[in-house]
Amino acid sequence: MTAKGLPGFRDFAPEDFALRAHIFGVWRDVAARYGFEEYDGPPLEPLELYTAKSGDEIVGQLYHFVDKGDRQVALRPEMTPTLARMVAARANGLKKPIRWFSIPQLFRYERQQRGRLREHFQLNCDLIGEAGPLADAEIIALSIDMMRGFGLGSHDVRVRVSDRRFVSAMLADLGVPEENTPAVFHAIDRVEKDPLATRTLLAEIVDPNLVDQVMELTDPANRSALFARVTTTSPLGATLAALEQMGLGDWIDFDPTIVRGLAYYTGTVFELFDAKRTLRAICGGGRYDTLLNSLGGADLPALGFGMGDVVLGELLKDRGLHPALPPSIDVFVASVTPDDVSHVLRTAHELRTAGIRVEYAMNANAVGKQLNLANTRGARIAVVIGPDDRAKGEVQLKDLVNKTQEGIPASSLVSRLSSLFPKSSNG
Ligand code: HAM
């Protein structure tokens, strides 16, 4: 029997959970500002949901097995196929465009490294039923506002954008046959990490005379010429113009080497990276206009993104933007003698009923020891109940931050502390 967890799977002690709760909180707040509604699906799905459309990379990373009913099943490695299935099944009844978000835990058998684990939580925001370039701008703006929600700016995070339609057209102009485009995308996807590998892969796919020309498409020296062309010939031009109008233009870098690893993307594709490029992608997404049709027979254009909690958490910690562990209580109630304990119990319960976060000592420790615990928990106030004060109908109110103390009528305690700790601050 081993007491160790599995590699690539995390434990969330309270200080880790505080960061996770902070990330989820910002995700939910910003998604709400864009009118997105939260949904979820099952963590276990039929294996074929992924083998059909996600592409080889993700299929190679699946946690899959045969269940007791002889079904081939897989833990979800991404949310998009589940979403496509769910929306396709009820497409007629939903008002378009559909704006849905979810925060699933996903599972991929990846080689564990910084920013890559075998489980992660991934915010998914998808806009379904709108084919125009403003939908692309809306989704990219949402991903940027997520970053702004964490206190990150355009000097911290860059959005690299391209368009598979544009790159496909460039490849067609060069004479690359259409059926080879997915393999060329796969080769281009590796160019930043390993340009030589891209060259080798291309040589296996396209005419040897074309390898240099395809490589030129990925060369940063040609970027501004390609950018001029994309803005006039592809819908991405209108998307980028809309982002300018929103005041978000300085976050964006046009980058034709962004093609995305997943097979189902059909148009705009984008990824968010930390500006220093020390981490892996924070977020990735794009347009997938044919997936709903192929998974559920609903002919609806769609796009969206996935943003993981792992790289984002690393970045927030690097920048000092992660939250401190919040105090777990507002008030500690202490007893002076064993005879006071029943009064402590009643008082603690009244305060809790009023929505205040309260703890008390469960054994007969000296008051000093009880107050030590109060400080460790981050309590702002201690209420000390003793026989002398009780005889006067009073309790002692200690402000542990300002180090002040006063006797107050026991009958006024709840209202006094309720005004100090309004419900919304209990967080
Ligand atoms: P993806 O690029 O595979 O896209 O993942 C999106 C993000 O999830 C990545 O940028 C990264 O932050 C995080 N992520 C992915 N794998 C791992 C891992 N093993 N460990 C930690 N974080 C990870 C998709 O999954 C698409 N389905 C997103 C999408 C939604 N496209 C359209 N709608």
CSV table of C-alpha atoms and ligand atoms in Angstrom, one decimal:
chain,number,residue,atom,x,y,z
A,1,MET,CA,0.0,0.0,0.0
A,2,THR,CA,1.5,3.3,-1.0
A,3,ALA,CA,0.4,6.6,0.5
A,4,LYS,CA,1.7,8.6,-2.5
A,5,GLY,CA,-0.7,10.2,-5.0
A,6,LEU,CA,-0.3,9.6,-8.7
A,7,PRO,CA,2.2,11.6,-10.7
A,8,GLY,CA,0.6,14.6,-12.4
A,9,PHE,CA,-2.4,14.7,-10.0
A,10,ARG,CA,-2.6,17.5,-7.4
A,11,ASP,CA,-3.6,17.7,-3.8
A,12,PHE,CA,-5.2,21.0,-2.9
A,13,ALA,CA,-4.4,22.0,0.7
A,14,PRO,CA,-6.3,25.1,1.8
A,15,GLU,CA,-3.6,27.6,0.6
A,16,ASP,CA,-3.6,25.9,-2.9
A,17,PHE,CA,-7.4,25.8,-2.8
A,18,ALA,CA,-7.4,29.6,-2.1
A,19,LEU,CA,-5.6,30.1,-5.4
A,20,ARG,CA,-7.9,27.8,-7.2
A,21,ALA,CA,-11.0,29.5,-5.7
A,22,HIS,CA,-9.6,32.9,-6.7
A,23,ILE,CA,-9.0,31.7,-10.3
A,24,PHE,CA,-12.5,30.2,-10.6
A,25,GLY,CA,-14.0,33.4,-9.0
A,26,VAL,CA,-12.4,35.7,-11.6
A,27,TRP,CA,-13.4,33.3,-14.4
A,28,ARG,CA,-17.0,33.3,-13.3
A,29,ASP,CA,-17.2,37.1,-12.8
A,30,VAL,CA,-15.7,37.9,-16.1
A,31,ALA,CA,-17.8,35.3,-18.0
A,32,ALA,CA,-20.9,36.8,-16.4
A,33,ARG,CA,-19.9,40.3,-17.7
A,34,TYR,CA,-20.1,38.8,-21.2
A,35,GLY,CA,-23.5,37.2,-20.6
A,36,PHE,CA,-22.1,33.6,-20.5
A,37,GLU,CA,-24.1,30.9,-18.7
A,38,GLU,CA,-22.5,28.1,-16.8
A,39,TYR,CA,-23.0,24.4,-17.8
A,40,ASP,CA,-21.3,21.0,-17.2
A,41,GLY,CA,-21.2,17.6,-18.7
A,42,PRO,CA,-20.1,14.1,-17.5
A,43,PRO,CA,-16.4,13.5,-16.7
A,44,LEU,CA,-16.6,10.1,-18.4
A,45,GLU,CA,-17.6,9.9,-22.1
A,46,PRO,CA,-17.7,7.3,-24.9
A,47,LEU,CA,-14.2,6.9,-26.3
A,48,GLU,CA,-15.3,7.6,-29.9
A,49,LEU,CA,-16.3,11.1,-29.0
A,50,TYR,CA,-12.6,12.0,-29.0
A,51,THR,CA,-11.2,9.5,-31.6
A,52,ALA,CA,-13.6,10.9,-34.2
A,53,LYS,CA,-12.5,14.5,-34.3
A,54,SER,CA,-9.9,15.7,-31.7
A,55,GLY,CA,-6.8,14.6,-33.6
A,56,ASP,CA,-4.0,12.1,-32.9
A,57,GLU,CA,-2.2,14.2,-30.2
A,58,ILE,CA,-5.1,14.2,-27.7
A,59,VAL,CA,-6.2,10.6,-28.6
A,60,GLY,CA,-2.6,9.5,-27.7
A,61,GLN,CA,-3.1,11.1,-24.2
A,62,LEU,CA,-6.4,9.5,-23.4
A,63,TYR,CA,-7.2,7.8,-20.1
A,64,HIS,CA,-9.5,5.1,-21.5
A,65,PHE,CA,-10.8,1.7,-20.4
A,66,VAL,CA,-13.6,-0.8,-21.0
A,67,ASP,CA,-16.3,-0.4,-18.4
A,68,LYS,CA,-18.3,-3.3,-16.8
A,69,GLY,CA,-20.9,-3.0,-19.6
A,70,ASP,CA,-18.2,-3.6,-22.2
A,71,ARG,CA,-18.3,0.1,-23.3
A,72,GLN,CA,-15.1,1.8,-24.5
A,73,VAL,CA,-15.0,4.9,-22.3
A,74,ALA,CA,-12.6,7.8,-21.7
A,75,LEU,CA,-12.1,10.4,-19.0
A,76,ARG,CA,-12.7,13.8,-20.7
A,77,PRO,CA,-9.4,15.2,-22.0
A,78,GLU,CA,-11.2,18.4,-23.3
A,79,MET,CA,-14.7,19.9,-23.1
A,80,THR,CA,-15.3,20.9,-26.7
A,81,PRO,CA,-16.7,17.5,-28.0
A,82,THR,CA,-19.1,17.3,-25.0
A,83,LEU,CA,-20.2,20.8,-25.6
A,84,ALA,CA,-20.8,20.1,-29.3
A,85,ARG,CA,-22.8,17.0,-28.4
A,86,MET,CA,-24.9,18.8,-25.8
A,87,VAL,CA,-25.7,21.8,-28.0
A,88,ALA,CA,-26.3,19.8,-31.1
A,89,ALA,CA,-28.9,17.6,-29.2
A,90,ARG,CA,-30.9,20.7,-28.2
A,91,ALA,CA,-29.9,23.1,-30.9
A,92,ASN,CA,-33.5,24.0,-32.0
A,93,GLY,CA,-34.6,25.1,-28.5
A,94,LEU,CA,-31.7,27.4,-27.8
A,95,LYS,CA,-31.6,31.1,-28.7
A,96,LYS,CA,-28.6,31.9,-30.8
A,97,PRO,CA,-25.9,32.9,-30.3
A,98,ILE,CA,-25.4,30.5,-27.5
A,99,ARG,CA,-22.9,31.8,-24.8
A,100,TRP,CA,-21.9,29.0,-22.5
A,101,PHE,CA,-19.0,28.5,-20.1
A,102,SER,CA,-17.8,25.6,-18.0
A,103,ILE,CA,-14.9,24.8,-15.6
A,104,PRO,CA,-14.4,21.0,-16.1
A,105,GLN,CA,-11.5,19.0,-14.6
A,106,LEU,CA,-9.8,17.4,-17.6
A,107,PHE,CA,-7.4,14.4,-17.8
A,108,ARG,CA,-4.6,13.8,-20.2
A,109,TYR,CA,-1.8,11.3,-19.9
A,110,GLU,CA,0.9,13.9,-20.7
A,111,ARG,CA,4.6,13.9,-19.9
A,112,GLN,CA,4.6,15.9,-16.6
A,113,GLN,CA,6.5,19.2,-16.8
A,114,ARG,CA,6.2,22.8,-15.6
A,115,GLY,CA,2.7,23.9,-16.6
A,116,ARG,CA,1.6,20.4,-17.8
A,117,LEU,CA,0.0,17.9,-15.5
A,118,ARG,CA,-2.3,14.8,-16.0
A,119,GLU,CA,-5.3,16.7,-14.6
A,120,HIS,CA,-6.2,20.3,-14.8
A,121,PHE,CA,-9.2,22.6,-14.6
A,122,GLN,CA,-10.0,24.4,-17.8
A,123,LEU,CA,-12.3,27.3,-18.3
A,124,ASN,CA,-14.2,26.8,-21.6
A,125,CYS,CA,-16.0,29.7,-23.1
A,126,ASP,CA,-17.8,29.1,-26.4
A,127,LEU,CA,-20.0,31.2,-28.6
A,128,ILE,CA,-22.2,29.1,-30.9
A,129,GLY,CA,-24.4,30.1,-33.8
A,130,GLU,CA,-22.6,33.2,-35.1
A,131,ALA,CA,-20.3,33.0,-38.1
A,132,GLY,CA,-19.3,36.6,-38.4
A,133,PRO,CA,-16.0,38.1,-37.4
A,134,LEU,CA,-17.4,40.0,-34.4
A,135,ALA,CA,-18.0,36.7,-32.7
A,136,ASP,CA,-14.3,36.0,-33.0
A,137,ALA,CA,-13.5,39.4,-31.6
A,138,GLU,CA,-15.9,38.8,-28.7
A,139,ILE,CA,-14.3,35.5,-27.8
A,140,ILE,CA,-10.7,36.9,-28.0
A,141,ALA,CA,-11.8,40.0,-26.0
A,142,LEU,CA,-13.2,37.7,-23.3
A,143,SER,CA,-9.9,35.8,-23.1
A,144,ILE,CA,-8.1,39.1,-22.7
A,145,ASP,CA,-10.5,40.4,-20.1
A,146,MET,CA,-9.9,37.2,-18.1
A,147,MET,CA,-6.2,38.3,-18.0
A,148,ARG,CA,-7.2,41.8,-17.0
A,149,GLY,CA,-9.5,40.4,-14.3
A,150,PHE,CA,-6.3,38.8,-12.7
A,151,GLY,CA,-4.5,42.2,-12.8
A,152,LEU,CA,-2.4,41.2,-15.8
A,153,GLY,CA,-1.7,43.6,-18.7
A,154,SER,CA,-0.6,43.5,-22.3
A,155,HIS,CA,3.1,43.6,-21.1
A,156,ASP,CA,2.5,40.4,-19.2
A,157,VAL,CA,0.5,38.4,-21.7
A,158,ARG,CA,0.4,38.3,-25.5
A,159,VAL,CA,-2.4,37.0,-27.7
A,160,ARG,CA,-1.0,35.3,-30.8
A,161,VAL,CA,-3.6,35.1,-33.6
A,162,SER,CA,-3.8,33.5,-37.0
A,163,ASP,CA,-6.5,32.2,-39.3
A,164,ARG,CA,-6.4,28.7,-40.8
A,165,ARG,CA,-8.5,29.9,-43.7
A,166,PHE,CA,-5.8,32.4,-44.6
A,167,VAL,CA,-2.9,30.0,-44.1
A,168,SER,CA,-4.8,27.3,-46.2
A,169,ALA,CA,-5.3,29.9,-49.0
A,170,MET,CA,-1.5,30.8,-48.9
A,171,LEU,CA,-0.6,27.1,-49.1
A,172,ALA,CA,-3.1,26.6,-52.0
A,173,ASP,CA,-1.4,29.5,-53.8
A,174,LEU,CA,1.9,27.8,-53.4
A,175,GLY,CA,0.5,24.6,-54.9
A,176,VAL,CA,0.1,22.5,-51.8
A,177,PRO,CA,-2.8,20.1,-52.4
A,178,GLU,CA,-5.8,20.6,-50.1
A,179,GLU,CA,-5.7,17.1,-48.7
A,180,ASN,CA,-2.1,17.8,-47.4
A,181,THR,CA,-3.1,20.9,-45.5
A,182,PRO,CA,-3.8,19.2,-42.1
A,183,ALA,CA,-0.4,17.5,-42.2
A,184,VAL,CA,1.3,20.8,-43.1
A,185,PHE,CA,-0.5,22.5,-40.2
A,186,HIS,CA,0.8,19.7,-37.9
A,187,ALA,CA,4.3,20.4,-39.2
A,188,ILE,CA,4.0,24.2,-38.8
A,189,ASP,CA,2.6,23.7,-35.2
A,190,ARG,CA,6.1,22.5,-34.2
A,191,VAL,CA,8.1,25.3,-35.9
A,192,GLU,CA,8.8,27.4,-32.9
A,193,LYS,CA,10.0,24.5,-30.7
A,194,ASP,CA,11.9,22.7,-33.4
A,195,PRO,CA,12.2,24.3,-36.9
A,196,LEU,CA,14.4,21.4,-38.2
A,197,ALA,CA,11.7,18.9,-37.3
A,198,THR,CA,9.2,21.1,-39.2
A,199,ARG,CA,11.5,21.1,-42.3
A,200,THR,CA,11.9,17.3,-42.1
A,201,LEU,CA,8.1,16.8,-41.7
A,202,LEU,CA,7.4,19.2,-44.6
A,203,ALA,CA,9.8,17.3,-46.9
A,204,GLU,CA,7.7,14.2,-46.4
A,205,ILE,CA,4.5,16.0,-47.2
A,206,VAL,CA,5.0,18.5,-49.9
A,207,ASP,CA,7.1,18.8,-53.1
A,208,PRO,CA,10.7,19.4,-52.0
A,209,ASN,CA,10.8,22.7,-54.0
A,210,LEU,CA,8.0,24.0,-51.8
A,211,VAL,CA,9.6,23.3,-48.4
A,212,ASP,CA,11.5,26.7,-48.4
A,213,GLN,CA,8.4,28.6,-49.5
A,214,VAL,CA,6.3,27.0,-46.7
A,215,MET,CA,9.1,27.8,-44.2
A,216,GLU,CA,9.0,31.4,-45.4
A,217,LEU,CA,5.4,31.7,-44.2
A,218,THR,CA,6.6,31.0,-40.7
A,219,ASP,CA,9.6,33.4,-40.8
A,220,PRO,CA,9.1,36.4,-38.5
A,221,ALA,CA,10.9,38.6,-41.1
A,222,ASN,CA,7.8,38.1,-43.4
A,223,ARG,CA,5.3,38.8,-40.7
A,224,SER,CA,4.4,42.4,-41.5
A,225,ALA,CA,3.9,41.6,-45.2
A,226,LEU,CA,1.6,38.7,-44.3
A,227,PHE,CA,-0.2,40.8,-41.8
A,228,ALA,CA,-1.0,43.4,-44.5
A,229,ARG,CA,-2.3,40.6,-46.6
A,230,VAL,CA,-4.5,39.0,-43.9
A,231,THR,CA,-6.2,42.3,-43.0
A,232,THR,CA,-7.3,42.8,-46.6
A,233,THR,CA,-8.1,39.2,-47.6
A,234,SER,CA,-9.4,37.3,-44.6
A,235,PRO,CA,-12.2,37.8,-42.0
A,236,LEU,CA,-9.5,38.0,-39.4
A,237,GLY,CA,-9.0,41.6,-40.6
A,238,ALA,CA,-12.5,42.6,-39.4
A,239,THR,CA,-11.9,40.7,-36.1
A,240,LEU,CA,-8.6,42.5,-35.4
A,241,ALA,CA,-10.3,45.9,-36.3
A,242,ALA,CA,-13.1,45.2,-33.8
A,243,LEU,CA,-10.5,44.4,-31.1
A,244,GLU,CA,-8.8,47.8,-31.9
A,245,GLN,CA,-12.1,49.5,-31.5
A,246,MET,CA,-12.6,47.9,-28.1
A,247,GLY,CA,-9.2,49.3,-27.1
A,248,LEU,CA,-7.5,45.8,-26.9
A,249,GLY,CA,-5.3,46.1,-30.0
A,250,ASP,CA,-2.1,46.3,-28.1
A,251,TRP,CA,-2.6,42.8,-26.7
A,252,ILE,CA,-2.5,41.2,-30.2
A,253,ASP,CA,0.3,39.7,-32.3
A,254,PHE,CA,-0.5,38.3,-35.7
A,255,ASP,CA,1.4,35.0,-35.9
A,256,PRO,CA,0.9,32.5,-38.8
A,257,THR,CA,2.8,29.8,-36.9
A,258,ILE,CA,-0.2,29.5,-34.5
A,259,VAL,CA,-2.3,26.7,-36.1
A,260,ARG,CA,-3.3,24.8,-32.9
A,261,GLY,CA,-2.9,21.1,-32.3
A,262,LEU,CA,-6.5,20.0,-32.3
A,263,ALA,CA,-7.9,18.8,-35.6
A,264,TYR,CA,-11.3,20.5,-35.7
A,265,TYR,CA,-10.4,24.2,-36.1
A,266,THR,CA,-11.6,25.8,-39.3
A,267,GLY,CA,-10.8,29.5,-39.0
A,268,THR,CA,-9.5,32.0,-36.5
A,269,VAL,CA,-7.0,30.3,-34.1
A,270,PHE,CA,-5.3,32.0,-31.1
A,271,GLU,CA,-3.2,31.3,-28.1
A,272,LEU,CA,-2.2,33.4,-25.0
A,273,PHE,CA,1.3,33.2,-23.7
A,274,ASP,CA,3.2,35.0,-21.0
A,275,ALA,CA,5.1,37.8,-22.6
A,276,LYS,CA,8.5,36.5,-21.4
A,277,ARG,CA,7.7,33.1,-23.0
A,278,THR,CA,9.0,31.2,-19.9
A,279,LEU,CA,5.7,29.2,-19.6
A,280,ARG,CA,3.6,27.1,-21.9
A,281,ALA,CA,0.3,28.4,-23.4
A,282,ILE,CA,-2.2,29.9,-20.9
A,283,CYS,CA,-5.1,29.6,-23.2
A,284,GLY,CA,-5.9,28.3,-26.7
A,285,GLY,CA,-8.9,28.4,-28.9
A,286,GLY,CA,-10.5,29.1,-32.3
A,287,ARG,CA,-13.3,28.6,-34.7
A,288,TYR,CA,-14.7,25.1,-35.3
A,289,ASP,CA,-17.5,25.6,-37.7
A,290,THR,CA,-18.1,21.9,-38.7
A,291,LEU,CA,-17.7,20.1,-35.4
A,292,LEU,CA,-21.4,20.3,-34.3
A,293,ASN,CA,-22.5,19.0,-37.6
A,294,SER,CA,-20.2,16.0,-37.5
A,295,LEU,CA,-21.0,15.1,-33.9
A,296,GLY,CA,-24.7,15.9,-33.7
A,297,GLY,CA,-26.0,16.9,-37.1
A,298,ALA,CA,-26.6,20.6,-36.2
A,299,ASP,CA,-25.1,22.9,-38.7
A,300,LEU,CA,-24.0,25.6,-36.4
A,301,PRO,CA,-20.8,27.7,-36.6
A,302,ALA,CA,-18.9,27.9,-33.3
A,303,LEU,CA,-15.8,29.2,-31.6
A,304,GLY,CA,-14.3,29.3,-28.2
A,305,PHE,CA,-11.3,28.8,-26.0
A,306,GLY,CA,-9.9,26.7,-23.2
A,307,MET,CA,-7.9,28.4,-20.4
A,308,GLY,CA,-6.1,26.1,-17.9
A,309,ASP,CA,-5.6,26.8,-14.2
A,310,VAL,CA,-2.0,25.4,-14.1
A,311,VAL,CA,0.0,27.8,-16.2
A,312,LEU,CA,-2.2,30.7,-15.1
A,313,GLY,CA,-1.6,29.8,-11.4
A,314,GLU,CA,2.2,29.7,-12.1
A,315,LEU,CA,2.1,33.1,-13.8
A,316,LEU,CA,0.0,34.7,-10.9
A,317,LYS,CA,2.5,33.3,-8.4
A,318,ASP,CA,5.5,34.6,-10.5
A,319,ARG,CA,3.9,38.1,-10.5
A,320,GLY,CA,2.8,38.1,-6.9
A,321,LEU,CA,-0.8,38.3,-8.0
A,322,HIS,CA,-2.0,35.2,-6.0
A,323,PRO,CA,-4.2,35.8,-3.0
A,324,ALA,CA,-3.0,35.4,0.6
A,325,LEU,CA,-4.9,32.7,2.5
A,326,PRO,CA,-7.9,34.6,3.9
A,327,PRO,CA,-8.7,34.5,7.6
A,328,SER,CA,-10.9,31.5,8.3
A,329,ILE,CA,-13.0,33.2,11.0
A,330,ASP,CA,-14.1,36.7,12.0
A,331,VAL,CA,-14.7,36.1,15.7
A,332,PHE,CA,-13.2,33.8,18.4
A,333,VAL,CA,-15.3,33.2,21.5
A,334,ALA,CA,-13.2,32.3,24.6
A,335,SER,CA,-14.2,31.0,28.1
A,336,VAL,CA,-12.5,32.0,31.3
A,337,THR,CA,-13.8,29.0,33.4
A,338,PRO,CA,-15.4,25.7,32.7
A,339,ASP,CA,-18.7,27.2,33.9
A,340,ASP,CA,-18.6,29.7,31.0
A,341,VAL,CA,-18.5,27.0,28.3
A,342,SER,CA,-22.3,26.7,28.0
A,343,HIS,CA,-22.5,30.5,27.4
A,344,VAL,CA,-19.7,30.2,24.8
A,345,LEU,CA,-21.7,27.6,23.0
A,346,ARG,CA,-24.9,29.6,23.0
A,347,THR,CA,-23.1,32.9,22.0
A,348,ALA,CA,-21.1,31.2,19.2
A,349,HIS,CA,-24.2,29.7,17.8
A,350,GLU,CA,-26.1,33.0,17.9
A,351,LEU,CA,-23.2,34.7,16.1
A,352,ARG,CA,-23.1,32.0,13.4
A,353,THR,CA,-26.8,32.3,12.9
A,354,ALA,CA,-26.2,36.0,12.2
A,355,GLY,CA,-23.8,35.0,9.4
A,356,ILE,CA,-20.6,35.7,11.3
A,357,ARG,CA,-17.7,33.2,11.0
A,358,VAL,CA,-17.0,31.9,14.5
A,359,GLU,CA,-14.7,29.4,16.3
A,360,TYR,CA,-14.2,28.6,20.0
A,361,ALA,CA,-11.8,26.3,21.9
A,362,MET,CA,-13.1,22.8,22.4
A,363,ASN,CA,-11.1,22.1,25.6
A,364,ALA,CA,-10.6,24.0,28.8
A,365,ASN,CA,-7.4,25.8,27.9
A,366,ALA,CA,-6.2,29.0,29.6
A,367,VAL,CA,-7.6,32.2,28.0
A,368,GLY,CA,-4.1,33.1,26.7
A,369,LYS,CA,-3.9,29.9,24.8
A,370,GLN,CA,-7.4,30.3,23.4
A,371,LEU,CA,-6.4,33.8,22.2
A,372,ASN,CA,-3.3,32.3,20.5
A,373,LEU,CA,-5.6,30.1,18.5
A,374,ALA,CA,-7.8,33.1,17.7
A,375,ASN,CA,-4.7,34.9,16.3
A,376,THR,CA,-3.6,31.9,14.3
A,377,ARG,CA,-7.0,31.7,12.6
A,378,GLY,CA,-6.8,35.4,11.7
A,379,ALA,CA,-9.8,36.4,13.9
A,380,ARG,CA,-10.3,40.2,14.2
A,381,ILE,CA,-12.4,40.1,17.4
A,382,ALA,CA,-12.3,37.8,20.5
A,383,VAL,CA,-15.3,37.7,22.8
A,384,VAL,CA,-14.2,36.6,26.3
A,385,ILE,CA,-16.9,35.3,28.6
A,386,GLY,CA,-16.1,35.1,32.3
A,387,PRO,CA,-18.0,34.8,35.6
A,388,ASP,CA,-17.5,38.4,36.7
A,389,ASP,CA,-18.8,39.9,33.4
A,390,ARG,CA,-21.6,37.4,33.3
A,391,ALA,CA,-22.8,38.6,36.7
A,392,LYS,CA,-23.0,42.1,35.2
A,393,GLY,CA,-24.7,40.8,32.0
A,394,GLU,CA,-21.6,41.7,30.0
A,395,VAL,CA,-18.9,40.2,27.8
A,396,GLN,CA,-15.4,41.5,27.0
A,397,LEU,CA,-14.9,42.5,23.4
A,398,LYS,CA,-11.2,42.4,22.4
A,399,ASP,CA,-10.2,43.9,19.1
A,400,LEU,CA,-7.2,41.7,18.2
A,401,VAL,CA,-6.0,44.1,15.4
A,402,ASN,CA,-6.1,47.4,17.3
A,403,LYS,CA,-5.3,45.7,20.6
A,404,THR,CA,-8.2,47.4,22.4
A,405,GLN,CA,-10.7,45.9,24.9
A,406,GLU,CA,-14.1,47.0,26.3
A,407,GLY,CA,-17.0,45.4,28.3
A,408,ILE,CA,-20.3,45.6,26.5
A,409,PRO,CA,-23.8,44.3,27.3
A,410,ALA,CA,-24.1,40.7,26.3
A,411,SER,CA,-27.5,41.5,24.8
A,412,SER,CA,-25.9,44.0,22.2
A,413,LEU,CA,-23.2,41.6,21.1
A,414,VAL,CA,-24.9,40.1,18.0
A,415,SER,CA,-26.0,43.5,16.6
A,416,ARG,CA,-22.6,45.1,17.4
A,417,LEU,CA,-20.7,42.3,15.6
A,418,SER,CA,-23.2,42.0,12.7
A,419,SER,CA,-22.5,45.6,11.8
A,420,LEU,CA,-18.7,45.0,12.0
A,421,PHE,CA,-19.0,41.9,9.8
A,422,PRO,CA,-21.7,42.5,7.2
A,423,LYS,CA,-22.6,39.3,5.4
A,424,SER,CA,-21.0,40.2,2.1
A,425,SER,CA,-17.6,40.5,3.7
A,426,ASN,CA,-17.7,36.9,4.9
A,427,GLY,CA,-16.7,35.9,1.5
B,1,HAM,P1,-5.9,23.1,-25.6
B,1,HAM,O1,-5.0,24.0,-26.3
B,1,HAM,O2,-5.7,21.6,-25.7
B,1,HAM,O3,-7.4,23.4,-26.1
B,1,HAM,O4,-6.0,23.5,-24.0
B,1,HAM,C1,-6.3,24.8,-23.6
B,1,HAM,C2,-5.4,25.2,-22.4
B,1,HAM,O5,-5.6,24.2,-21.4
B,1,HAM,C3,-3.9,25.2,-22.7
B,1,HAM,O6,-3.6,26.4,-23.2
B,1,HAM,C4,-3.4,25.0,-21.3
B,1,HAM,O7,-3.5,26.2,-20.5
B,1,HAM,C5,-4.4,24.1,-20.6
B,1,HAM,N1,-3.9,22.7,-20.7
B,1,HAM,C6,-4.1,21.8,-21.7
B,1,HAM,N2,-3.5,20.6,-21.4
B,1,HAM,C7,-3.0,20.8,-20.1
B,1,HAM,C8,-2.3,19.9,-19.2
B,1,HAM,N3,-2.0,18.7,-19.5
B,1,HAM,N4,-1.9,20.4,-18.0
B,1,HAM,C9,-2.2,21.7,-17.7
B,1,HAM,N5,-2.9,22.5,-18.5
B,1,HAM,C10,-3.3,22.1,-19.7
B,1,HAM,C11,-8.5,22.7,-25.9
B,1,HAM,O8,-8.6,21.8,-25.0
B,1,HAM,C12,-9.7,23.1,-26.6
B,1,HAM,N6,-10.8,22.2,-26.4
B,1,HAM,C13,-10.1,24.5,-26.2
B,1,HAM,C14,-11.3,25.1,-26.9
B,1,HAM,C15,-12.5,25.4,-26.4
B,1,HAM,N7,-11.4,25.4,-28.2
B,1,HAM,C16,-12.6,25.8,-28.5
B,1,HAM,N8,-13.3,25.8,-27.4
